[in-house]
XYZ file of C-alpha atoms in Angstrom:
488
model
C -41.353 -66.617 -38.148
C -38.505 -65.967 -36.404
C -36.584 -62.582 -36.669
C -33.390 -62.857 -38.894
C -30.803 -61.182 -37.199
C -27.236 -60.242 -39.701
C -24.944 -57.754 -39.464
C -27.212 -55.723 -41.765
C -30.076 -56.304 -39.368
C -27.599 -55.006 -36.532
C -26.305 -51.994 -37.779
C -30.010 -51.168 -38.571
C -31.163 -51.286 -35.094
C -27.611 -49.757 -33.304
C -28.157 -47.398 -36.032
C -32.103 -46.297 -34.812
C -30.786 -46.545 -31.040
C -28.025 -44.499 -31.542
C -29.654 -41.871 -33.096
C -32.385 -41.949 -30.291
C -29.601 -41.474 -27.452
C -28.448 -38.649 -29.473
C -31.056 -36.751 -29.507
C -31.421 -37.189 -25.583
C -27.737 -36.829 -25.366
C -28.404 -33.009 -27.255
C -31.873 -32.353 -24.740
C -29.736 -33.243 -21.856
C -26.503 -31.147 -22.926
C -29.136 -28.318 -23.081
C -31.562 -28.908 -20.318
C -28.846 -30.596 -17.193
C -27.064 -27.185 -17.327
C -29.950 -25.087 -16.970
C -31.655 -26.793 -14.171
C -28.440 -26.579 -12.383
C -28.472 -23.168 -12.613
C -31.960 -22.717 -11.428
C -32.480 -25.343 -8.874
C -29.377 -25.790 -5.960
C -27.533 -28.795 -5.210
C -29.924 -29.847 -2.050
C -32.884 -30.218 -4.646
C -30.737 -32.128 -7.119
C -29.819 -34.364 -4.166
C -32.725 -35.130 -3.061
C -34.495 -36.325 -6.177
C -31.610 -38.300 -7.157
C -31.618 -40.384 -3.406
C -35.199 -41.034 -4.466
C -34.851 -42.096 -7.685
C -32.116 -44.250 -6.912
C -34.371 -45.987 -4.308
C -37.140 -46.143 -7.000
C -34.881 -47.479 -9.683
C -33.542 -50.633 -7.087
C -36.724 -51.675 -6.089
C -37.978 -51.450 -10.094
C -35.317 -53.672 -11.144
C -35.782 -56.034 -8.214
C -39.765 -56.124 -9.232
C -39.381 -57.251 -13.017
C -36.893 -60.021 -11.282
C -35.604 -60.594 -15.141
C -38.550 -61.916 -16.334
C -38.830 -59.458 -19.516
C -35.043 -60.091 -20.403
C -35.754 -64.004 -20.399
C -38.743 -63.440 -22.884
C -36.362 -61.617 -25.418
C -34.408 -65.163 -25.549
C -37.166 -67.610 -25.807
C -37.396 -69.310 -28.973
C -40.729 -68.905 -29.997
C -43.078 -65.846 -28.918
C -45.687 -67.807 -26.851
C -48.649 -65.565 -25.714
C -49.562 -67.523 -22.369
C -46.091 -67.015 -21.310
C -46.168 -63.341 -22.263
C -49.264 -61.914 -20.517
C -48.084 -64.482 -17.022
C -44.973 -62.401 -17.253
C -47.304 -59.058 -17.490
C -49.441 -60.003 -14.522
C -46.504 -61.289 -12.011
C -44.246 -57.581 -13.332
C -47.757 -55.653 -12.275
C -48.224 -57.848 -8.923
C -44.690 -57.615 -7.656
C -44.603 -54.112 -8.808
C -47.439 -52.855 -6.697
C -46.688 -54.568 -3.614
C -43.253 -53.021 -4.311
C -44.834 -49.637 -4.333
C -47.202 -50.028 -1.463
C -44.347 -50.979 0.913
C -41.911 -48.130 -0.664
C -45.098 -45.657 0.048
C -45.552 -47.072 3.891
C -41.559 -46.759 4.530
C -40.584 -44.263 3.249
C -39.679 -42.292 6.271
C -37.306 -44.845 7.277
C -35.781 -45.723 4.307
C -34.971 -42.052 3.686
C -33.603 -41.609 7.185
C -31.503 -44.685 6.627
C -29.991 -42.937 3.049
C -29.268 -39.964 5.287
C -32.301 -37.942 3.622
C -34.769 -37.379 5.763
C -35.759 -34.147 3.803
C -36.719 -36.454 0.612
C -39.475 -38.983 2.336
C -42.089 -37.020 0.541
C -40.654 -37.251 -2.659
C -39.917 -41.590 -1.982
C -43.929 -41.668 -1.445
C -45.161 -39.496 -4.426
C -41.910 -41.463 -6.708
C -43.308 -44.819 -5.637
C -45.836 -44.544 -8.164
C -42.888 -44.903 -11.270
C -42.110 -48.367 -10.103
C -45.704 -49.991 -11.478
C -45.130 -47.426 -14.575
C -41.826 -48.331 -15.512
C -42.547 -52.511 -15.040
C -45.461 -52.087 -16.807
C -43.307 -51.186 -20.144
C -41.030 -54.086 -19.466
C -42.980 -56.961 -21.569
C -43.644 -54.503 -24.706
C -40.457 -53.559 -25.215
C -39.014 -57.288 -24.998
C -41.309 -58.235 -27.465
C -39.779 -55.278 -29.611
C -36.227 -56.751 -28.745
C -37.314 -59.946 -29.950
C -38.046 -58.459 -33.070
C -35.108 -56.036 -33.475
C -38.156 -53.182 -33.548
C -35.677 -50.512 -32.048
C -36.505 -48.028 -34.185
C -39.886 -48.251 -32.878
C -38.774 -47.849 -29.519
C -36.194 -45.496 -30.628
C -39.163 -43.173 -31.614
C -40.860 -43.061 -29.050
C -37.934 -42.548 -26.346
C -37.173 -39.242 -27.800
C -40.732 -38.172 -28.309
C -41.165 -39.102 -24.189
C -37.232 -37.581 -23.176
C -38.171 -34.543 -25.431
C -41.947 -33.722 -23.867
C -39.651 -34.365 -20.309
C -37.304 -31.939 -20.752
C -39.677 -29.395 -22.263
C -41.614 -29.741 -18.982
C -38.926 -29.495 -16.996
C -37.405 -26.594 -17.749
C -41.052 -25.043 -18.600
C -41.530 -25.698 -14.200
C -37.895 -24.662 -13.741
C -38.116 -21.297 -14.897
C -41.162 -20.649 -13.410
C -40.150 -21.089 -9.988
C -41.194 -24.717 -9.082
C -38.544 -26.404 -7.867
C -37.931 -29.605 -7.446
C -41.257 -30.684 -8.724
C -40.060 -29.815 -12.355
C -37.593 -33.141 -12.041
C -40.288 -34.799 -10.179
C -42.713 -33.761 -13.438
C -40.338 -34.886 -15.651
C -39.561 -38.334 -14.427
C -43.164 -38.876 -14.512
C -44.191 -37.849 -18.022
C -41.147 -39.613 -19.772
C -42.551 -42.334 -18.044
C -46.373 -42.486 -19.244
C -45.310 -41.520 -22.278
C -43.333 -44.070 -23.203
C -45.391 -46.226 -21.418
C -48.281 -45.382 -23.875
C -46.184 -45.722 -27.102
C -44.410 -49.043 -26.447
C -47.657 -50.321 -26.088
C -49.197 -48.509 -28.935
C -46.114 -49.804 -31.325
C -45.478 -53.529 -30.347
C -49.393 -53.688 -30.329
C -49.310 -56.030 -27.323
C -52.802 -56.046 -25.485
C -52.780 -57.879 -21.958
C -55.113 -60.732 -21.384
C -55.648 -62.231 -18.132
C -54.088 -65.498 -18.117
C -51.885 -65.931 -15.530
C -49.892 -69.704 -15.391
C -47.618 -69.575 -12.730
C -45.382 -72.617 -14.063
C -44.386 -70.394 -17.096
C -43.264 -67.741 -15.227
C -41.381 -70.115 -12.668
C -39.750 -71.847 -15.621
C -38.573 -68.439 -17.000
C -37.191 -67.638 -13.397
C -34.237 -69.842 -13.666
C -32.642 -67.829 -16.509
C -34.142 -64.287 -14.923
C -32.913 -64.711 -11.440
C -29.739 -65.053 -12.539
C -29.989 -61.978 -14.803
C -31.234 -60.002 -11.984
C -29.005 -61.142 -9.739
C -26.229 -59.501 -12.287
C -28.367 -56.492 -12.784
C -29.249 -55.511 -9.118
C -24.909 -56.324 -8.802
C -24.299 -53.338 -11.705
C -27.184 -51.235 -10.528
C -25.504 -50.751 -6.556
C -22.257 -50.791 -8.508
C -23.845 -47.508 -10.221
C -26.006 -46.205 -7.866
C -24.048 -47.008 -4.216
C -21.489 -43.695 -4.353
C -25.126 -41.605 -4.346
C -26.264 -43.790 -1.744
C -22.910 -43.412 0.419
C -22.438 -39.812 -0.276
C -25.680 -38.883 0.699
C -25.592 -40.504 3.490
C -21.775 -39.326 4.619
C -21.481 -35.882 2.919
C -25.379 -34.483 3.121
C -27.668 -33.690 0.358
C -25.564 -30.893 -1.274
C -22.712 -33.169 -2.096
C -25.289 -35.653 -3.562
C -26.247 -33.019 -5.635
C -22.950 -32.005 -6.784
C -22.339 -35.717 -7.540
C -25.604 -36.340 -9.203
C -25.374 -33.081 -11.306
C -21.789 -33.857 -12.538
C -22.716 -37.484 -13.056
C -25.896 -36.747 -15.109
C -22.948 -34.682 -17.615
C -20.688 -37.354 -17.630
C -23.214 -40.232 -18.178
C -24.122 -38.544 -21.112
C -21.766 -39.939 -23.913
C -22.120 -43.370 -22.336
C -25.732 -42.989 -22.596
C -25.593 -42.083 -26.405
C -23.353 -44.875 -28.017
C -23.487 -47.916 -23.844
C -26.657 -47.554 -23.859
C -27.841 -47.692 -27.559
C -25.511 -50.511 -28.571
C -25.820 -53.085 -25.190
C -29.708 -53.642 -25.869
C -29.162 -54.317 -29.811
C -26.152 -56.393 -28.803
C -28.097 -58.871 -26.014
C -30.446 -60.636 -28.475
C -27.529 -60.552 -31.526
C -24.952 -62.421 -29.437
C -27.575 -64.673 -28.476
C -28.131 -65.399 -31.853
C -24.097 -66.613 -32.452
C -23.870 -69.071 -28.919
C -22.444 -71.952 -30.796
C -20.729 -69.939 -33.876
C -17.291 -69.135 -32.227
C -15.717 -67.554 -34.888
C -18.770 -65.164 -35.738
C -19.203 -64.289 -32.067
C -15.183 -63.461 -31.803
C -15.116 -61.374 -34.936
C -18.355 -59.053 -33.517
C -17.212 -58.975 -29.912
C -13.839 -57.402 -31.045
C -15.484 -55.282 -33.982
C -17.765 -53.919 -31.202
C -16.003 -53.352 -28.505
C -13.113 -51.060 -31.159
C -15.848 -49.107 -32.688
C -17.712 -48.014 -29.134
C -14.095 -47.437 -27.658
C -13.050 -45.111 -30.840
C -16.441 -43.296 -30.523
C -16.685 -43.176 -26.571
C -13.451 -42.573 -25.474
C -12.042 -39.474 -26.681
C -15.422 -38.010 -25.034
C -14.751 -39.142 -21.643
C -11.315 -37.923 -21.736
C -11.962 -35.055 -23.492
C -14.568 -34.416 -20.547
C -11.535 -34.666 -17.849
C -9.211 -32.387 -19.898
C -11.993 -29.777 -19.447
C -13.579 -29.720 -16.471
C -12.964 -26.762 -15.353
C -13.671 -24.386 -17.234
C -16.806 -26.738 -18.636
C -18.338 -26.973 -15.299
C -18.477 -23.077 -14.975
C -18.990 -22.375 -18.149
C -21.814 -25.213 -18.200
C -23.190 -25.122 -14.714
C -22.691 -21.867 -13.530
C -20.547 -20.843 -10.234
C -22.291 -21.874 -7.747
C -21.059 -25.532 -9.191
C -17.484 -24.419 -9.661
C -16.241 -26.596 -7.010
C -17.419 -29.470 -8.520
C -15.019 -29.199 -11.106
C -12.900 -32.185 -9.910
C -15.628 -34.002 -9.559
C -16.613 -33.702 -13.268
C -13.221 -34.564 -14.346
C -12.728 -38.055 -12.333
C -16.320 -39.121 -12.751
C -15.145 -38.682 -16.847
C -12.071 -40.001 -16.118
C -13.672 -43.971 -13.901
C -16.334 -43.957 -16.711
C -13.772 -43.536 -19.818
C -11.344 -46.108 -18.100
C -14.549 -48.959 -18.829
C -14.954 -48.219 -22.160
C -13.337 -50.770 -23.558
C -16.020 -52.864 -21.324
C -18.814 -51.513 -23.656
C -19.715 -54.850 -25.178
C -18.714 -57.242 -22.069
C -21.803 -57.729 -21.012
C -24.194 -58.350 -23.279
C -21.132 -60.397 -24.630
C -21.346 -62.930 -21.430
C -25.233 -62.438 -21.616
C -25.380 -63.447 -25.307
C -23.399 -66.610 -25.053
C -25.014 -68.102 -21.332
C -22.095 -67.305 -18.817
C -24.973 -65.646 -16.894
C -23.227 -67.586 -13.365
C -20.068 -66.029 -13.962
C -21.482 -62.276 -14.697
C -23.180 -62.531 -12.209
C -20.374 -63.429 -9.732
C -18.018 -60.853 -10.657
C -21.125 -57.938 -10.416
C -20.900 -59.231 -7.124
C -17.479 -58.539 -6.573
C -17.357 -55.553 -8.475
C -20.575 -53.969 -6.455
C -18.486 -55.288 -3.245
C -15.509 -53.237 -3.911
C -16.968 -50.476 -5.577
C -19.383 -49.777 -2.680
C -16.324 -49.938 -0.070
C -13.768 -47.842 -1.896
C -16.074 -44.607 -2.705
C -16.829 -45.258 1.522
C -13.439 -45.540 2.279
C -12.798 -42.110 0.034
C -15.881 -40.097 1.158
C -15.381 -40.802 4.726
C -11.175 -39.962 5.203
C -11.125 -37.439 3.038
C -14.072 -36.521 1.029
C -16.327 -36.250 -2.148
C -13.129 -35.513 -4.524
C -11.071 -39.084 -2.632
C -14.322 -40.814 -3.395
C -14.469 -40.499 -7.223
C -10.524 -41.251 -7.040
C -11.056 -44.024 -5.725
C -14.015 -44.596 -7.729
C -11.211 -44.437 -10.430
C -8.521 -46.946 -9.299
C -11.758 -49.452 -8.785
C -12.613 -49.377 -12.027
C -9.377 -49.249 -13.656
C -8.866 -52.715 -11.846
C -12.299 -53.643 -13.148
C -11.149 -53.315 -16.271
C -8.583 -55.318 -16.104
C -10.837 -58.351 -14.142
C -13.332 -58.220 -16.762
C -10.937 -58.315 -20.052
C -9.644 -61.170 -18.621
C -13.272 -63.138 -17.967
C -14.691 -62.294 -21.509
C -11.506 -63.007 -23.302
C -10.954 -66.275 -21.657
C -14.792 -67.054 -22.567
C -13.842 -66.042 -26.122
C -10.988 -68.500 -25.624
C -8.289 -65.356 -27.161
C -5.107 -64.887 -25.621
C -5.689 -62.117 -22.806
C -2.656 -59.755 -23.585
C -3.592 -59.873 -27.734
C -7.740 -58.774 -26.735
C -6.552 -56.450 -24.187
C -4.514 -54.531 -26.177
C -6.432 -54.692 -29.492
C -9.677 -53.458 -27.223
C -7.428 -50.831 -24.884
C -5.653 -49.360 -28.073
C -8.074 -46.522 -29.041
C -8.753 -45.627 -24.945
C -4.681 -45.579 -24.989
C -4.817 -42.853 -27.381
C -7.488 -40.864 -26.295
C -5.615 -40.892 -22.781
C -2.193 -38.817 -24.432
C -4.707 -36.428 -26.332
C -6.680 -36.043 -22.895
C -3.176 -35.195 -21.419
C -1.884 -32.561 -24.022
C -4.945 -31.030 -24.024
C -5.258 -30.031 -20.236
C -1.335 -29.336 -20.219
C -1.860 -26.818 -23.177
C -4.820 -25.350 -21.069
C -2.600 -25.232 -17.717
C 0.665 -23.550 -19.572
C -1.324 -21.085 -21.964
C -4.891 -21.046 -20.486
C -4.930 -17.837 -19.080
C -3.745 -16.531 -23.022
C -7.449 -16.804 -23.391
C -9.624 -15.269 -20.548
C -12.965 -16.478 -21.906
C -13.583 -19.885 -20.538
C -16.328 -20.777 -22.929
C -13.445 -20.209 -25.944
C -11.086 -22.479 -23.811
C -13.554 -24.950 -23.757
C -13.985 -24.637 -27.749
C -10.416 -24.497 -28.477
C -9.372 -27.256 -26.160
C -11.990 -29.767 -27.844
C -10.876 -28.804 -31.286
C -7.445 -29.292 -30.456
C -7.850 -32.600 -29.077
C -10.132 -33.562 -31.537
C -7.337 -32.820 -34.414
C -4.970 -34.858 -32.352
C -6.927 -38.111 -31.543
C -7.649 -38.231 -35.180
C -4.192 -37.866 -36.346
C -3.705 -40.777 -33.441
C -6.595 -43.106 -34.755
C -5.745 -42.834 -37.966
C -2.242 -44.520 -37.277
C -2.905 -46.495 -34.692
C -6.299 -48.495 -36.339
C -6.193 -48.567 -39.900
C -7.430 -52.386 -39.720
C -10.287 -51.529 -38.053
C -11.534 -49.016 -40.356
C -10.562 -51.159 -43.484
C -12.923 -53.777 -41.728
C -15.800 -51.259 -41.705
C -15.391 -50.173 -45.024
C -15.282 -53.379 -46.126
C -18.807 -54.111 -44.416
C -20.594 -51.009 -45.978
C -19.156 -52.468 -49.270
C -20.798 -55.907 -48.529
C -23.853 -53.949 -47.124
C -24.211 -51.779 -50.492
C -23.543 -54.685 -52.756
C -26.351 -57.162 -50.898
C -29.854 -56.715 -52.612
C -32.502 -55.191 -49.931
């Protein structure tokens, strides 16, 4: 029977998967800091080059397939285990030729010293694929408290590990340890909870009629992945390893409220808008309900990230970081500028404009790529991530305009209904890092400026919120009123 997805059903699952990128969010606010501190920017550059290669070729080898089985009608099993065998066969030929090349491919990236770690890393990509039809049959279900489960009980053992090597003098291999135990883990308990058990049947027609929907996913995906993933690639290969360090250390800090509410809300959001394709009305109401609540929530902490970058990245990462301070800030500052993009695309995914997504992650990628270039190579790593910021700052803009003339809504009413809450968490990110510029040096201890600073803007986005959106939060109170008064 097929699963019955409401907004009850919803909130359930954003509910599970927020609470799961929470707890990672708290592992990672402990554990990012303290490998800094232990390990030095080259080794933090050199694992993220690999992974980065790792991560491309993994998304190329699952070629959509899993995301098109979350959106098939009916769960067929033939279907399901083709899609196993052709993720497993295109994953270990990915592997194999990651393995052979991997001297050239790191002398290409500019890092040569990381070749060792590409061959030893290639192993993830058949790891990672091999999760991919388990947890799309939890999707299809709206399990993601299962999954939820299991990704802190394989982020938690990670981190434990890591800093376990860390401290005891190993290097690089405690990331490389890491990676690989998060991996198995939760390779082991999406398979244990969605109690899938691959048979060999293998129909190639099923899994070329599934193609038409997943090349056109991964075509979009691959587009937001080098979106993501290119400013490693070119400042690796410009600016050297330690650079790529500084850029991957400040990034894995920023990424971390996206990761808690992006991440968490985008894969409950796919199948639900999926659900409302030909319900206009319903689909309008929870793209705009959505995309308000994860700008509220996700907003002031990018700002409040670029207030405080200074004295967070000393404070946080120690001093041989310090001059990564700026880089903090404006990595905070290009993510917070696409939060009101939060729900976009799952949005587009949800409701078939797969051709158009898919066009402007081309574009997007295209621009993206050349502008952090253009940056790193006149001036530097700190031009890069400003002109990482004017990119997306125009992406935001491209994209409003795409989803709200699918939603057929007038562009200026979404925009500013959607832009509202980032609006206000942009003044409270601007008195707060004036007030720490005029009377910072009132209080010496950075870690107390870091305290004070997020307590006064917290007081002062509230006081802004709570002006500014009163209809939103009489919406949600009037939905855990309807919630509370439906029977279970």
């Amino acid at each position: 029977m097929p699963t019955v997805i409401n907004a009850k059903s919803v909130t359930r699952n954003v509910a599970w998967s927020v609470l799961s990128k929470t707890s990672t969010f708290g592992l990672k606010f402990v554990t990012v800091p303290i490998l800094a501190r232990v390990l030095s920017p080259e080794e933090f550059g050199a694992v993220a080059v690999a992974l980065t290669v790792v991560q491309f070729l993994a998304m190329i080898g699952g070629a959509g397939l899993a995301s098109a089985l979350i959106i098939q009608r009916d769960e067929d099993m033939d279907t399901i285990h083709s899609v196993f065998w052709a993720n497993l066969a295109i994953s270990c030929l990915m592997a194999l030729g990651l393995y052979v090349w991997a001297d050239e491919i790191a002398t290409l990236l500019g890092a040569s010293e990381a070749s060792y770690l590409l061959q030893l890393m290639s192993l993830l990509i058949p790891l990672q694929l091999g999760g991919d039809v388990a947890y799309a049959l939890l999707a299809r279900r709206m399990q993601f408290g299962k999954d939820a489960l299991w990704s802190m009980i394989s982020e938690s053992a990670g981190a434990i590990i890591a800093l376990a090597m860390a401290l005891a003098g190993f290097g690089v291999w405690a990331l490389v340890a890491q990676l690989f135990l998060s991996t198995i883990i939760r390779l082991a308990g999406l398979y244990a909870v969605s109690r899938y058990a691959p048979r060999f049947v293998l129909l190639p027609q099923r899994v070329i009629a599934l193609s038409r929907f997943s090349f056109g996913m991964m075509g979009s995906e691959i587009a937001n992945f080098i979106t993501f993933q290119s400013p490693m690639v070119v400042i690796s290969r410009h600016l050297g390893l330690a650079d790529a360090g500084a850029y991957s250390a400040a990034n894995r800090f920023a990424s971390i409220p996206n990761q808690v509410v992006l991440s968490a809300v985008m894969g409950v959001l796919f199948p639900a808008f999926s659900t409302m394709m030909e319900d206009r009305e319903r689909r309008s109401s929870a793209l705009m309900l959505s995309t308000q609540v994860t700008t509220v929530l996700l907003a002031p902490m990018m700002f409040g990230i670029w207030a405080l970058a200074e004295p967070a990245m000393r404070v946080l990462f120690g001093e041989q970081w310090a001059y990564a301070w700026p880089v903090l800030g404006l990595l905070a500052l290009s993510k917070g500028l696409l939060t009101p993009c939060s729900t976009f695309i799952p949005y587009l995914k949800g409701i078939g404009y797969g051709g158009t997504l898919f066009w402007w992650a081309i574009l997007r990628a295209v621009i993206t790529t050349a502008a952090v270039a253009y940056g790193a190579i006149t001036g530097g790593l700190v031009d890069a991530m400003i002109w990482l910021c004017v990119v997306n700052a125009i992406v935001l803009v491209g994209y409003s305009w795409v989803v709200f003339q699918a939603d057929q809504m007038p562009f200026l009413r979404g925009f500013f209904i959607c832009c509202r809450p980032m609006i206000m968490a942009m003044v409270m990110a601007g008195v707060v890092r004036l007030l720490l510029e005029r009377f910072g040096d009132l209080v010496p201890n950075q870690a107390l400026q870091v305290v004070i600073g997020a307590a006064i803007g917290g007081v002062i986005y509230g006081l802004l919120v709570l002006m500014t959106e009163r209809q939103l939060f009489g919406k949600l109170i009037e939905l855990v009123r309807r919630r509370r008064a439906v029977p279970s």
